[in-house]
Amino acid sequence: ISLQSGKITMQSGVYLIADGDFEIRAQAEVQGNGVTIVLLNSSGNSDPTVTINGGAEINLTAPASGEFSGIVFFQDSNISEGSNTFNGNSSTNFTGALYFPTQTVKFLGNNESLTGCTQIVALIIEFRGNAGLSNQCDYAGTTPISIPGNVQLVE
């Protein structure tokens, strides 16, 4: 899926992206409630990634029930290492988890996610520039992520 510009509303449901990327560019707007985007590599050729770039506006809320309850992006754990980028001057508001267990998630530049309940599960999580996100999950109905042991920042 690649949206250069314009506005789309995704209907509630699970969207399977096999052997391709989810890319939102320029002045594109994407919104949807009850949406999960599942990234698969069924052919073994190219591992799918997510890229959201300059000026994009994204407002996605995960489903509240079902197999993918609380998950906005779900990447197959059999996918090899890669990078998913939420990039400069975009506004990304997610209510739900971003699940990329074998890849990197990057929030770069002036990307802001000031509302919503964003939870990230990834091999590596990187913040650069003025990037930030909100994790106000009391109202969202998502399951808290518990972390056993200690958490530390590594430079």
PDB file of C-alpha atoms in Angstrom:
ATOM      1  CA  ILE A   1       0.000   0.000   0.000  1.00  0.00           C
ATOM      2  CA  SER A   2       1.430   3.355  -1.014  1.00  0.00           C
ATOM      3  CA  LEU A   3      -0.488   6.610  -0.636  1.00  0.00           C
ATOM      4  CA  GLN A   4       1.227   9.658  -2.116  1.00  0.00           C
ATOM      5  CA  SER A   5      -1.412  12.242  -1.165  1.00  0.00           C
ATOM      6  CA  GLY A   6      -5.125  12.466  -0.467  1.00  0.00           C
ATOM      7  CA  LYS A   7      -7.307  11.135   2.320  1.00  0.00           C
ATOM      8  CA  ILE A   8      -8.550   7.615   3.007  1.00  0.00           C
ATOM      9  CA  THR A   9     -10.662   6.140   5.762  1.00  0.00           C
ATOM     10  CA  MET A  10      -9.925   2.497   6.494  1.00  0.00           C
ATOM     11  CA  GLN A  11     -12.966   0.454   7.481  1.00  0.00           C
ATOM     12  CA  SER A  12     -12.779  -1.701  10.624  1.00  0.00           C
ATOM     13  CA  GLY A  13     -10.973  -4.953  10.017  1.00  0.00           C
ATOM     14  CA  VAL A  14      -7.686  -6.753   9.526  1.00  0.00           C
ATOM     15  CA  TYR A  15      -5.633  -5.707   6.510  1.00  0.00           C
ATOM     16  CA  LEU A  16      -3.084  -8.278   5.311  1.00  0.00           C
ATOM     17  CA  ILE A  17      -0.110  -6.881   3.452  1.00  0.00           C
ATOM     18  CA  ALA A  18       1.843  -9.765   1.972  1.00  0.00           C
ATOM     19  CA  ASP A  19       5.121  -9.123   0.208  1.00  0.00           C
ATOM     20  CA  GLY A  20       4.868  -5.340   0.168  1.00  0.00           C
ATOM     21  CA  ASP A  21       5.261  -2.216   2.251  1.00  0.00           C
ATOM     22  CA  PHE A  22       2.845   0.168   3.967  1.00  0.00           C
ATOM     23  CA  GLU A  23       3.962   3.619   2.853  1.00  0.00           C
ATOM     24  CA  ILE A  24       2.237   6.948   3.506  1.00  0.00           C
ATOM     25  CA  ARG A  25       3.864  10.041   1.975  1.00  0.00           C
ATOM     26  CA  ALA A  26       3.589  13.783   1.453  1.00  0.00           C
ATOM     27  CA  GLN A  27       0.275  15.311   2.457  1.00  0.00           C
ATOM     28  CA  ALA A  28      -1.608  12.028   2.794  1.00  0.00           C
ATOM     29  CA  GLU A  29      -4.170  11.420   5.525  1.00  0.00           C
ATOM     30  CA  VAL A  30      -5.179   7.981   6.810  1.00  0.00           C
ATOM     31  CA  GLN A  31      -7.735   7.319   9.510  1.00  0.00           C
ATOM     32  CA  GLY A  32      -9.602   4.310  10.819  1.00  0.00           C
ATOM     33  CA  ASN A  33     -11.169   2.755  13.903  1.00  0.00           C
ATOM     34  CA  GLY A  34     -10.887  -0.949  14.684  1.00  0.00           C
ATOM     35  CA  VAL A  35      -7.972  -1.385  12.255  1.00  0.00           C
ATOM     36  CA  THR A  36      -5.076  -3.856  12.374  1.00  0.00           C
ATOM     37  CA  ILE A  37      -2.458  -3.932   9.622  1.00  0.00           C
ATOM     38  CA  VAL A  38      -0.655  -7.288   9.412  1.00  0.00           C
ATOM     39  CA  LEU A  39       2.653  -7.427   7.529  1.00  0.00           C
ATOM     40  CA  LEU A  40       3.671 -10.802   6.079  1.00  0.00           C
ATOM     41  CA  ASN A  41       6.419 -12.127   3.841  1.00  0.00           C
ATOM     42  CA  SER A  42       4.732 -15.078   2.188  1.00  0.00           C
ATOM     43  CA  SER A  43       7.090 -15.346  -0.797  1.00  0.00           C
ATOM     44  CA  GLY A  44      10.384 -15.058   1.091  1.00  0.00           C
ATOM     45  CA  ASN A  45      11.540 -12.266  -1.237  1.00  0.00           C
ATOM     46  CA  SER A  46      11.121  -8.900   0.460  1.00  0.00           C
ATOM     47  CA  ASP A  47      10.420  -8.220   4.126  1.00  0.00           C
ATOM     48  CA  PRO A  48       7.643  -5.626   4.456  1.00  0.00           C
ATOM     49  CA  THR A  49       8.127  -2.411   6.413  1.00  0.00           C
ATOM     50  CA  VAL A  50       6.156   0.700   7.388  1.00  0.00           C
ATOM     51  CA  THR A  51       7.217   4.193   6.271  1.00  0.00           C
ATOM     52  CA  ILE A  52       5.283   7.340   7.164  1.00  0.00           C
ATOM     53  CA  ASN A  53       6.828  10.535   5.811  1.00  0.00           C
ATOM     54  CA  GLY A  54       6.718  14.325   5.847  1.00  0.00           C
ATOM     55  CA  GLY A  55       3.370  15.994   6.308  1.00  0.00           C
ATOM     56  CA  ALA A  56       1.391  12.774   6.640  1.00  0.00           C
ATOM     57  CA  GLU A  57      -1.435  12.605   9.161  1.00  0.00           C
ATOM     58  CA  ILE A  58      -2.301   9.183  10.572  1.00  0.00           C
ATOM     59  CA  ASN A  59      -5.067   8.419  13.102  1.00  0.00           C
ATOM     60  CA  LEU A  60      -5.551   4.681  13.647  1.00  0.00           C
ATOM     61  CA  THR A  61      -7.264   2.866  16.507  1.00  0.00           C
ATOM     62  CA  ALA A  62      -6.876  -0.882  17.076  1.00  0.00           C
ATOM     63  CA  PRO A  63      -9.875  -3.184  17.479  1.00  0.00           C
ATOM     64  CA  ALA A  64     -11.209  -3.568  21.028  1.00  0.00           C
ATOM     65  CA  SER A  65     -11.883  -7.306  20.658  1.00  0.00           C
ATOM     66  CA  GLY A  66     -10.885 -10.297  18.575  1.00  0.00           C
ATOM     67  CA  GLU A  67      -7.599 -11.942  17.683  1.00  0.00           C
ATOM     68  CA  PHE A  68      -5.786  -8.625  17.109  1.00  0.00           C
ATOM     69  CA  SER A  69      -7.384  -6.701  19.963  1.00  0.00           C
ATOM     70  CA  GLY A  70      -5.249  -3.695  20.920  1.00  0.00           C
ATOM     71  CA  ILE A  71      -2.852  -4.056  17.949  1.00  0.00           C
ATOM     72  CA  VAL A  72      -2.549  -1.445  15.172  1.00  0.00           C
ATOM     73  CA  PHE A  73       0.502  -2.920  13.368  1.00  0.00           C
ATOM     74  CA  PHE A  74       1.428  -6.608  13.645  1.00  0.00           C
ATOM     75  CA  GLN A  75       4.511  -7.903  11.905  1.00  0.00           C
ATOM     76  CA  ASP A  76       5.112 -11.621  11.471  1.00  0.00           C
ATOM     77  CA  SER A  77       7.939 -12.710  13.794  1.00  0.00           C
ATOM     78  CA  ASN A  78       9.467 -14.787  10.957  1.00  0.00           C
ATOM     79  CA  ILE A  79      10.418 -11.610   9.111  1.00  0.00           C
ATOM     80  CA  SER A  80      14.112 -10.780   9.246  1.00  0.00           C
ATOM     81  CA  GLU A  81      15.642  -7.573  10.547  1.00  0.00           C
ATOM     82  CA  GLY A  82      14.633  -4.296   8.902  1.00  0.00           C
ATOM     83  CA  SER A  83      13.539  -0.766   9.733  1.00  0.00           C
ATOM     84  CA  ASN A  84      10.120   0.917  10.111  1.00  0.00           C
ATOM     85  CA  THR A  85      10.190   4.710  10.012  1.00  0.00           C
ATOM     86  CA  PHE A  86       7.738   7.300  11.339  1.00  0.00           C
ATOM     87  CA  ASN A  87       9.452  10.342   9.885  1.00  0.00           C
ATOM     88  CA  GLY A  88       9.712  14.135  10.084  1.00  0.00           C
ATOM     89  CA  ASN A  89       6.762  16.529  10.314  1.00  0.00           C
ATOM     90  CA  SER A  90       4.165  13.764  10.357  1.00  0.00           C
ATOM     91  CA  SER A  91       1.377  13.476  12.899  1.00  0.00           C
ATOM     92  CA  THR A  92       0.847   9.869  13.943  1.00  0.00           C
ATOM     93  CA  ASN A  93      -1.812   9.095  16.512  1.00  0.00           C
ATOM     94  CA  PHE A  94      -2.129   5.434  17.344  1.00  0.00           C
ATOM     95  CA  THR A  95      -4.356   3.842  19.937  1.00  0.00           C
ATOM     96  CA  GLY A  96      -2.860   0.387  20.230  1.00  0.00           C
ATOM     97  CA  ALA A  97       0.386  -1.507  19.918  1.00  0.00           C
ATOM     98  CA  LEU A  98       3.014  -1.402  17.190  1.00  0.00           C
ATOM     99  CA  TYR A  99       4.402  -4.956  17.155  1.00  0.00           C
ATOM    100  CA  PHE A 100       7.691  -5.369  15.231  1.00  0.00           C
ATOM    101  CA  PRO A 101       9.525  -8.118  17.185  1.00  0.00           C
ATOM    102  CA  THR A 102      12.424  -8.598  14.746  1.00  0.00           C
ATOM    103  CA  GLN A 103      12.805  -5.080  13.345  1.00  0.00           C
ATOM    104  CA  THR A 104      13.678  -1.508  14.312  1.00  0.00           C
ATOM    105  CA  VAL A 105      11.037   1.199  14.873  1.00  0.00           C
ATOM    106  CA  LYS A 106      12.269   4.777  14.323  1.00  0.00           C
ATOM    107  CA  PHE A 107      10.463   7.976  15.334  1.00  0.00           C
ATOM    108  CA  LEU A 108      12.507  10.732  13.672  1.00  0.00           C
ATOM    109  CA  GLY A 109      12.511  14.493  13.145  1.00  0.00           C
ATOM    110  CA  ASN A 110       9.421  16.396  14.197  1.00  0.00           C
ATOM    111  CA  ASN A 111       7.135  13.371  14.265  1.00  0.00           C
ATOM    112  CA  GLU A 112       4.561  13.796  17.009  1.00  0.00           C
ATOM    113  CA  SER A 113       2.035  11.396  18.456  1.00  0.00           C
ATOM    114  CA  LEU A 114       0.533  13.624  21.116  1.00  0.00           C
ATOM    115  CA  THR A 115      -2.728  11.786  21.687  1.00  0.00           C
ATOM    116  CA  GLY A 116      -3.618   8.139  21.871  1.00  0.00           C
ATOM    117  CA  CYS A 117      -2.152   5.134  23.569  1.00  0.00           C
ATOM    118  CA  THR A 118       0.932   4.032  21.684  1.00  0.00           C
ATOM    119  CA  GLN A 119       2.700   0.896  22.851  1.00  0.00           C
ATOM    120  CA  ILE A 120       5.777  -0.342  20.985  1.00  0.00           C
ATOM    121  CA  VAL A 121       7.228  -3.839  20.920  1.00  0.00           C
ATOM    122  CA  ALA A 122      10.312  -3.952  18.686  1.00  0.00           C
ATOM    123  CA  LEU A 123      13.822  -5.342  18.490  1.00  0.00           C
ATOM    124  CA  ILE A 124      15.159  -1.745  18.601  1.00  0.00           C
ATOM    125  CA  ILE A 125      13.248   1.501  19.267  1.00  0.00           C
ATOM    126  CA  GLU A 126      14.934   4.731  18.169  1.00  0.00           C
ATOM    127  CA  PHE A 127      13.897   8.345  18.853  1.00  0.00           C
ATOM    128  CA  ARG A 128      15.764  11.242  17.183  1.00  0.00           C
ATOM    129  CA  GLY A 129      15.183  14.960  16.904  1.00  0.00           C
ATOM    130  CA  ASN A 130      11.932  16.278  18.358  1.00  0.00           C
ATOM    131  CA  ALA A 131      10.043  13.013  18.002  1.00  0.00           C
ATOM    132  CA  GLY A 132       7.629  12.046  20.738  1.00  0.00           C
ATOM    133  CA  LEU A 133       4.563   9.974  21.489  1.00  0.00           C
ATOM    134  CA  SER A 134       1.736   9.732  23.987  1.00  0.00           C
ATOM    135  CA  ASN A 135       1.064   6.736  26.171  1.00  0.00           C
ATOM    136  CA  GLN A 136      -2.198   7.746  27.856  1.00  0.00           C
ATOM    137  CA  CYS A 137      -3.759   4.296  27.997  1.00  0.00           C
ATOM    138  CA  ASP A 138      -6.184   4.549  30.917  1.00  0.00           C
ATOM    139  CA  TYR A 139      -9.161   5.104  28.608  1.00  0.00           C
ATOM    140  CA  ALA A 140      -8.016   2.967  25.675  1.00  0.00           C
ATOM    141  CA  GLY A 141      -8.827  -0.522  26.923  1.00  0.00           C
ATOM    142  CA  THR A 142      -5.431  -1.855  25.882  1.00  0.00           C
ATOM    143  CA  THR A 143      -3.530  -4.354  27.987  1.00  0.00           C
ATOM    144  CA  PRO A 144      -0.613  -2.814  29.893  1.00  0.00           C
ATOM    145  CA  ILE A 145       2.787  -4.111  28.834  1.00  0.00           C
ATOM    146  CA  SER A 146       4.586  -5.438  31.874  1.00  0.00           C
ATOM    147  CA  ILE A 147       8.373  -5.448  31.840  1.00  0.00           C
ATOM    148  CA  PRO A 148      10.126  -7.915  34.103  1.00  0.00           C
ATOM    149  CA  GLY A 149      13.440  -6.808  35.589  1.00  0.00           C
ATOM    150  CA  ASN A 150      15.120  -3.487  34.904  1.00  0.00           C
ATOM    151  CA  VAL A 151      14.849  -1.158  31.924  1.00  0.00           C
ATOM    152  CA  GLN A 152      17.823   0.934  30.896  1.00  0.00           C
ATOM    153  CA  LEU A 153      18.781   3.352  28.153  1.00  0.00           C
ATOM    154  CA  VAL A 154      21.779   2.368  26.077  1.00  0.00           C
ATOM    155  CA  GLU A 155      23.650   4.904  24.009  1.00  0.00           C
TER     156      GLU A 155
END
